[in-house]
mmCIF file of C-alpha atoms in Angstrom:
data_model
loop_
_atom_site.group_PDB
_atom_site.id
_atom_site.type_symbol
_atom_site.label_atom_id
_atom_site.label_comp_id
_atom_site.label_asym_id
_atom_site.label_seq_id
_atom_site.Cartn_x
_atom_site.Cartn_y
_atom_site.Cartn_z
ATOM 1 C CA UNK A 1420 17.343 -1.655 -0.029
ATOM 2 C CA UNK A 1421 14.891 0.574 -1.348
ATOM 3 C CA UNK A 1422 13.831 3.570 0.711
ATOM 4 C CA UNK A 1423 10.551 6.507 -0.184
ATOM 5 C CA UNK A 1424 11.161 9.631 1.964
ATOM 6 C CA UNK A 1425 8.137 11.724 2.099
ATOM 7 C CA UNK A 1426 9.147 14.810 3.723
ATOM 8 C CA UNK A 1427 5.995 16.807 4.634
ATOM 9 C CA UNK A 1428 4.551 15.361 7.414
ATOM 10 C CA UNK A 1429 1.196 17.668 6.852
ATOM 11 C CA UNK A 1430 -0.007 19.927 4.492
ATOM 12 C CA UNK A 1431 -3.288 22.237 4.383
ATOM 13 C CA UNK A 1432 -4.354 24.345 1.588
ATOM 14 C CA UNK A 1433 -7.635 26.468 0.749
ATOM 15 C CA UNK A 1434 -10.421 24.904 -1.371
ATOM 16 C CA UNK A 1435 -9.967 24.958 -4.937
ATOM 17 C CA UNK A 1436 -6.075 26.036 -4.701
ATOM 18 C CA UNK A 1437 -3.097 23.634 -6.371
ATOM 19 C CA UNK A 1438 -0.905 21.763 -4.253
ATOM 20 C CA UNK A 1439 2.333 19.447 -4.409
ATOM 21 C CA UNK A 1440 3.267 16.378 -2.198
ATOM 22 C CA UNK A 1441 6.624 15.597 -2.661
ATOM 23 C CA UNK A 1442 8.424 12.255 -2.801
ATOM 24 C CA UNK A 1443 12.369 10.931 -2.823
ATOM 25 C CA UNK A 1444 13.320 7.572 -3.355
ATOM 26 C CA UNK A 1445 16.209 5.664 -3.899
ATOM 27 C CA UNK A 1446 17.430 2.518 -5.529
ATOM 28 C CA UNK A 1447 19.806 1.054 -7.500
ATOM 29 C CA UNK A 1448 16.777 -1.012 -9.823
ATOM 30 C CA UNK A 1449 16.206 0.669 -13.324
ATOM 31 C CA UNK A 1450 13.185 -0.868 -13.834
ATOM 32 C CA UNK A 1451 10.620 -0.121 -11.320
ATOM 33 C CA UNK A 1452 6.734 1.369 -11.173
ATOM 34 C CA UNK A 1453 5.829 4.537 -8.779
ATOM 35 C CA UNK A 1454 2.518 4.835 -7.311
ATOM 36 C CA UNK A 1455 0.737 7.386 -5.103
ATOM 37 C CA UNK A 1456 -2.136 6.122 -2.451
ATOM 38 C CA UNK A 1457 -4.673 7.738 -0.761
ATOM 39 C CA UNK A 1458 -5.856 7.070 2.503
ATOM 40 C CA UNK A 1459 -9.001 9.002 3.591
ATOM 41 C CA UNK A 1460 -10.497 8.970 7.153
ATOM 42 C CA UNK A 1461 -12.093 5.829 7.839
ATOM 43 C CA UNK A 1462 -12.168 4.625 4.148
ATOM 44 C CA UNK A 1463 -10.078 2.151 2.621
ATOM 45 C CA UNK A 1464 -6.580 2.601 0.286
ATOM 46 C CA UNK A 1465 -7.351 3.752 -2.767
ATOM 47 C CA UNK A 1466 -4.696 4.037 -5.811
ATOM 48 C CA UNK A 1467 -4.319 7.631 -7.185
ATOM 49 C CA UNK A 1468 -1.772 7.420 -10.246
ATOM 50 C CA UNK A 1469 0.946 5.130 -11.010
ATOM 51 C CA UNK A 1470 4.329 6.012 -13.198
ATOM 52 C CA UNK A 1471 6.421 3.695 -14.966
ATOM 53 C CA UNK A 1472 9.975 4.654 -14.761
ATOM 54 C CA UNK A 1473 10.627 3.466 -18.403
ATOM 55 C CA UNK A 1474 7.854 6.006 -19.355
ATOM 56 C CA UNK A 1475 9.214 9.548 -19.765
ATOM 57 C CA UNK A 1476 5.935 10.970 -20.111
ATOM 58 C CA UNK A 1477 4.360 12.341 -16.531
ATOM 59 C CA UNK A 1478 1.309 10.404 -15.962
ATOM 60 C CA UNK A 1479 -2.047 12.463 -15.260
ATOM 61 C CA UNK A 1480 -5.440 11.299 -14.376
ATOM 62 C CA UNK A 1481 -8.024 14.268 -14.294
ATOM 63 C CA UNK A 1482 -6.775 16.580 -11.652
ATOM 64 C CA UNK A 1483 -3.974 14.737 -10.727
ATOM 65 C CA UNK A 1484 -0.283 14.562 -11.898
ATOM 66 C CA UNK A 1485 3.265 13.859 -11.242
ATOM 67 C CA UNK A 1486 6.334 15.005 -11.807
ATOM 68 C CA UNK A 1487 8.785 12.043 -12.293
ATOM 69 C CA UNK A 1488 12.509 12.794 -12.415
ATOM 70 C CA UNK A 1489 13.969 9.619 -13.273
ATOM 71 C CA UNK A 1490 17.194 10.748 -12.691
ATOM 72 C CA UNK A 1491 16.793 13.129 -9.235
ATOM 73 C CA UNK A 1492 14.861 10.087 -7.918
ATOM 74 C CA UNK A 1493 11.931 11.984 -7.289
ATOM 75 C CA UNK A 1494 8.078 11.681 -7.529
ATOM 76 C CA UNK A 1495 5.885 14.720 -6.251
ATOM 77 C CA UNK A 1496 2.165 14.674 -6.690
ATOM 78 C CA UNK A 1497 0.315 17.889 -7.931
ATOM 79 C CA UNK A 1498 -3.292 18.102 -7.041
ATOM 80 C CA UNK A 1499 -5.056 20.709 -9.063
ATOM 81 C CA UNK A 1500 -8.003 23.073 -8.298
ATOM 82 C CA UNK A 1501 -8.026 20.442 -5.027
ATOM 83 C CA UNK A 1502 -11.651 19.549 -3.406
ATOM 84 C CA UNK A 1503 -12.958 18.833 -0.112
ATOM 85 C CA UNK A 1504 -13.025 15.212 -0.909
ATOM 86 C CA UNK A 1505 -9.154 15.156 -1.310
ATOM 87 C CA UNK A 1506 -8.741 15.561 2.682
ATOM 88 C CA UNK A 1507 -7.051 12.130 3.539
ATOM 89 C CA UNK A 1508 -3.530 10.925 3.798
ATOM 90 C CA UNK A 1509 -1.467 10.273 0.679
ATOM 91 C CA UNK A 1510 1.286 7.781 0.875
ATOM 92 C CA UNK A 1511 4.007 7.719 -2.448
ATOM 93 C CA UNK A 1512 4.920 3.842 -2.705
ATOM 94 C CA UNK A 1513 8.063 1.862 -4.899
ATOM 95 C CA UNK A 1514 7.632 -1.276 -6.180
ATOM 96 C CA UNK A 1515 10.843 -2.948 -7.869
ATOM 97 C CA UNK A 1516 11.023 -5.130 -10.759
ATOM 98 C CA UNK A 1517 13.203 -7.666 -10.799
ATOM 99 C CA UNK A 1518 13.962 -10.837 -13.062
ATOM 100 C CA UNK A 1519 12.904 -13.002 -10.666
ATOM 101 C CA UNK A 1520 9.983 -13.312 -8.157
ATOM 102 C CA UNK A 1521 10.489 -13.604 -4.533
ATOM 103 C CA UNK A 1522 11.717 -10.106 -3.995
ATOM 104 C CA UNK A 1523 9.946 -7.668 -4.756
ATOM 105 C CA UNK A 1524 7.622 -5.627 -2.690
ATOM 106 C CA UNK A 1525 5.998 -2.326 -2.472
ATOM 107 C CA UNK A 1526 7.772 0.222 -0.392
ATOM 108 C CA UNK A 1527 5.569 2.722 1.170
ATOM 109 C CA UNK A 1528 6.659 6.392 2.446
ATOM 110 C CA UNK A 1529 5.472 7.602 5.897
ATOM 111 C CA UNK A 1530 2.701 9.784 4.522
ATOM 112 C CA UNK A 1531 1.501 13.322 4.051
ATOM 113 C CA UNK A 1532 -1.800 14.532 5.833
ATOM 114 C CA UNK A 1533 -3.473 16.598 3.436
ATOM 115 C CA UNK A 1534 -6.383 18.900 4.542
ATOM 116 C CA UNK A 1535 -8.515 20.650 2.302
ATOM 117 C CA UNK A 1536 -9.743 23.850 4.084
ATOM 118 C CA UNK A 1537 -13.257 25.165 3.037
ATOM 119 C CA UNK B 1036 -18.617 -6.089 -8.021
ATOM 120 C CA UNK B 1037 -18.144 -6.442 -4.306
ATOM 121 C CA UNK B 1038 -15.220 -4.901 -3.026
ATOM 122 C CA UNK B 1039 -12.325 -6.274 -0.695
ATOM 123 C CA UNK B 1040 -13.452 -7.639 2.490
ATOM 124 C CA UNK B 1041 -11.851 -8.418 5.929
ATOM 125 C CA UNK B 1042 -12.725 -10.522 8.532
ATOM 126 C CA UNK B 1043 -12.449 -9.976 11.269
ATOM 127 C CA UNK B 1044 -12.816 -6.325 11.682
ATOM 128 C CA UNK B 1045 -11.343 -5.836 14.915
ATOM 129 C CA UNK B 1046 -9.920 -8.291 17.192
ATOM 130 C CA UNK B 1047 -8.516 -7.867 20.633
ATOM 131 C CA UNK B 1048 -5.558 -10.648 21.965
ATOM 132 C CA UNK B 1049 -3.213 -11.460 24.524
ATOM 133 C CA UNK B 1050 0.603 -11.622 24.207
ATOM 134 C CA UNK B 1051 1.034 -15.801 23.475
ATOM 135 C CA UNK B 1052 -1.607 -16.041 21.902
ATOM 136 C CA UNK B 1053 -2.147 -17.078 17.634
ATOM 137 C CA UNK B 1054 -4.337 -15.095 15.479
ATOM 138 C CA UNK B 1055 -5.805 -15.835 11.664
ATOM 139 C CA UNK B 1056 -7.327 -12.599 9.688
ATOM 140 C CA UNK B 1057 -9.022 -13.353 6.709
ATOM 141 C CA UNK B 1058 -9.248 -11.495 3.089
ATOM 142 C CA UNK B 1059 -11.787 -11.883 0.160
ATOM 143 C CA UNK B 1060 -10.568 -10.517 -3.122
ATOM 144 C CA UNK B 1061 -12.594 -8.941 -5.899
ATOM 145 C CA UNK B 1062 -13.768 -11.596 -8.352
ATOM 146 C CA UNK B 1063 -11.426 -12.541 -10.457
ATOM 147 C CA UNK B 1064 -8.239 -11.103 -8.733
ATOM 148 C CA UNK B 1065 -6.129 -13.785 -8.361
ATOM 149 C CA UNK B 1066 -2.966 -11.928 -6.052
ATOM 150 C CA UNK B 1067 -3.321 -10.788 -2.847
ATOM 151 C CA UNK B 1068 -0.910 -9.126 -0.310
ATOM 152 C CA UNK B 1069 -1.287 -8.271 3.179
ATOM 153 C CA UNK B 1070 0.188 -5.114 4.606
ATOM 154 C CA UNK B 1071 0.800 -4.089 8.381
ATOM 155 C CA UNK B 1072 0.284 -0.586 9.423
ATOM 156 C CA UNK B 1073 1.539 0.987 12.266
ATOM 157 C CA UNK B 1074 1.946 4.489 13.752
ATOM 158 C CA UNK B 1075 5.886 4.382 14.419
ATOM 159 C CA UNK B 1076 6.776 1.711 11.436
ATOM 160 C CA UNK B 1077 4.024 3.015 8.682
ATOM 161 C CA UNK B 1078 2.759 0.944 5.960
ATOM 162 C CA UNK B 1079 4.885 -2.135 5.334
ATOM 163 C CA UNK B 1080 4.747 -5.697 3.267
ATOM 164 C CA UNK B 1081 4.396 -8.851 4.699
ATOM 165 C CA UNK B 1082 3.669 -11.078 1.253
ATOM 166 C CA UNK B 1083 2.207 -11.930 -1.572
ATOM 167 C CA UNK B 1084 0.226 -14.617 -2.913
ATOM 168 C CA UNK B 1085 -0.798 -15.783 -6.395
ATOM 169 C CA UNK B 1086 -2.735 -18.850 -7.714
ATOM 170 C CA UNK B 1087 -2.307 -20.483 -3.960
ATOM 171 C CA UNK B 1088 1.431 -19.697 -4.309
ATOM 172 C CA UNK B 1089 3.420 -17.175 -2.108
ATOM 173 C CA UNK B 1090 5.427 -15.177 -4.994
ATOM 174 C CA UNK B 1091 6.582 -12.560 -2.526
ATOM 175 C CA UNK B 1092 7.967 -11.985 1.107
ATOM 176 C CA UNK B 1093 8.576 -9.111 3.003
ATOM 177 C CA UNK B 1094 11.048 -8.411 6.059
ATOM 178 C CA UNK B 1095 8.852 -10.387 8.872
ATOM 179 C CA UNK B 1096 9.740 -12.825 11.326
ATOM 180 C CA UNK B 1097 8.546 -16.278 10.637
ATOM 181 C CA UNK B 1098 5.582 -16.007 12.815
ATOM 182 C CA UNK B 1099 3.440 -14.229 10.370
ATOM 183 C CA UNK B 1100 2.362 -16.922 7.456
ATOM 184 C CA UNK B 1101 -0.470 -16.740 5.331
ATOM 185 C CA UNK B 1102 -2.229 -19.093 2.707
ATOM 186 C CA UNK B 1103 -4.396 -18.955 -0.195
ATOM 187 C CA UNK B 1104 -6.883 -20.994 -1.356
ATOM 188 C CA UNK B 1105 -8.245 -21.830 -4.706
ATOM 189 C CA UNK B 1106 -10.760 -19.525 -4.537
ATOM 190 C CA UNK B 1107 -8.207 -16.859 -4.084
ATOM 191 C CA UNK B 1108 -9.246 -16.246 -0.457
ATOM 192 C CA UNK B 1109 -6.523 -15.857 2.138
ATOM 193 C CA UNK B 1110 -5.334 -15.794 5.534
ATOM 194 C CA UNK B 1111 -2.672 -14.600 7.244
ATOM 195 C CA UNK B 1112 -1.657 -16.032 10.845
ATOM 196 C CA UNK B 1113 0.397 -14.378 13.099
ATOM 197 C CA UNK B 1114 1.674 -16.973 16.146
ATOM 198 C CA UNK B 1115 2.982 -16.005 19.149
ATOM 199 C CA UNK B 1116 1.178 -12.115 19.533
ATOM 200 C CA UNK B 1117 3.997 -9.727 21.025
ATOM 201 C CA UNK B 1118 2.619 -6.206 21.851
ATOM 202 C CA UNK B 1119 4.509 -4.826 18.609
ATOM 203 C CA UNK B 1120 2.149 -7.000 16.286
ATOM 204 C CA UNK B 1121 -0.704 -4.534 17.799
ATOM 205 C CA UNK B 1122 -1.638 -3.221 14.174
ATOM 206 C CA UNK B 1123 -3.572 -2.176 11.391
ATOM 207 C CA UNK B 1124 -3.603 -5.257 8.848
ATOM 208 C CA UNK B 1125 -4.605 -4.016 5.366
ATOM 209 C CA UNK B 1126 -5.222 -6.925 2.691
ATOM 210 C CA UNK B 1127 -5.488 -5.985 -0.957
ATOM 211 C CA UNK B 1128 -6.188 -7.684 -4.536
ATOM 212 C CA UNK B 1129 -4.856 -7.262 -8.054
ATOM 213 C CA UNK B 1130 -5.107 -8.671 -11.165
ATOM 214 C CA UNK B 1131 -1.953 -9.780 -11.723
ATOM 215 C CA UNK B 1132 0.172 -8.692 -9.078
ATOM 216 C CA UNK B 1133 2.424 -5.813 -7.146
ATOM 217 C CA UNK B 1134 2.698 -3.908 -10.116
ATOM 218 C CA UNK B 1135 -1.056 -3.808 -10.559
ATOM 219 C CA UNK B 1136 -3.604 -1.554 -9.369
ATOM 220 C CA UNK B 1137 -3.827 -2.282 -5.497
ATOM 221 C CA UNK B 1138 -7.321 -2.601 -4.681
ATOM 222 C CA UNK B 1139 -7.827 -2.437 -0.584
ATOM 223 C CA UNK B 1140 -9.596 -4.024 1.936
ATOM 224 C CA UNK B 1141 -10.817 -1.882 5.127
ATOM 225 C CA UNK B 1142 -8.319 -3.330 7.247
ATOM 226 C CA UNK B 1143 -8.841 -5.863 10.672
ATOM 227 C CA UNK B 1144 -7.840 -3.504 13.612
ATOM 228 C CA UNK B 1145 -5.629 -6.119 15.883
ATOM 229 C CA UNK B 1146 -4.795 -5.372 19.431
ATOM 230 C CA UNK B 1147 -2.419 -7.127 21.666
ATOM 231 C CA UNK B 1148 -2.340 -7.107 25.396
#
């Protein structure tokens, strides 16, 4: 069974600093996608990067990055010069691929609170 | 384009009782999973459906089903409310599927007493 271990509970950092959310996961799959959520207060889910495992390249969007080792099984987030408006929780998430349908699922960790301090 | 909608938002029952939640997807989105979320268990999968067709399943007793319909709506029932099904549910809609962006739905708040 697949398991996503997110190990900080909470985090806080100052306005405009860089911080990392880190993420464990393990399976015995080869072929899987990695995703990180964010959950801010009140608001609904939304998706902040995905990964491919196949993909060696760390995906970025804008501010945000990972840093995928394939073979350590681990996914940690990096949120750069972060903003007020990244104050939520984030939630790393598995989803297996496998030949055929009926299986699979997405696999959520327990979550890191993340406050942005002004 | 309208987002992902939930209906009920919040819903109060009694242990016994049955309960249907409903989910719109964004236009065009043709899967949709539902998701319970809980303070002690977290975020966890119930199923998935596609084209009216559940493609997925989760680790959940029997007594949570759901359906879609044509129009890619869908419902989820849960029968026989125990105080543990007091929840979060979270819907979402994709494209294509698990793999897919997730897009999320604001949740319908359920409580059981």
């Amino acid at each position: 069974a697949q398991t996503v271990t997110q190990s900080q509970p909470e985090m806080s950092v100052q306005e405009a600093e860089t911080v990392t959310l880190s993420c464990t996961y393990d399976t015995s799959e080869n072929n899987y996608y990695l995703f990180w959520y964010k959950q801010p207060p009140s608001r609904q889910m939304i998706l902040v990067i995905r990964q491919e495992a196949y993909k060696q390249q760390n995906a970025t969007e804008n501010r945000f990055s990972v840093n995928f080792q394939k073979a350590a099984k681990s996914f940690s987030l990096k949120i750069s010069d972060s903003q007020l408006g990244d104050t939520a929780m984030y939630f790393c998430a598995f989803m297996n691929l496998l030949s055929n349908f009926g299986n699979e699922k997405l696999t959520f960790g327990t979550g890191t609170r993340l406050t942005i301090i002004p | 384009k309208a987002g992902v909608t939930q209906t009920p938002r919040y819903l109060i029952k009694t242990r016994g009782q049955q309960v249907t939640l409903s989910c719109s997807p964004i236009s065009g989105h043709r899967s949709v999973s539902w998701y319970q979320q809980t303070p002690g268990q977290g975020l966890q999968f119930l199923f998935e459906y596609f084209s009216e067709t559940q493609r997925n399943k989760g680790n959940f007793p029997g007594r949570f089903s759901g359906r879609q319909f044509s129009n890619s709506r869908s419902e989820m029932n849960v029968s026989t409310l125990e105080l543990g099904d007091s929840a979060l549910y979270l819907c979402a809609s994709s494209l294509g599927g698990l793999t897919d962006t997730q897009y999320f739905g604001p949740g319908t708040r359920l409580t059981v007493l």
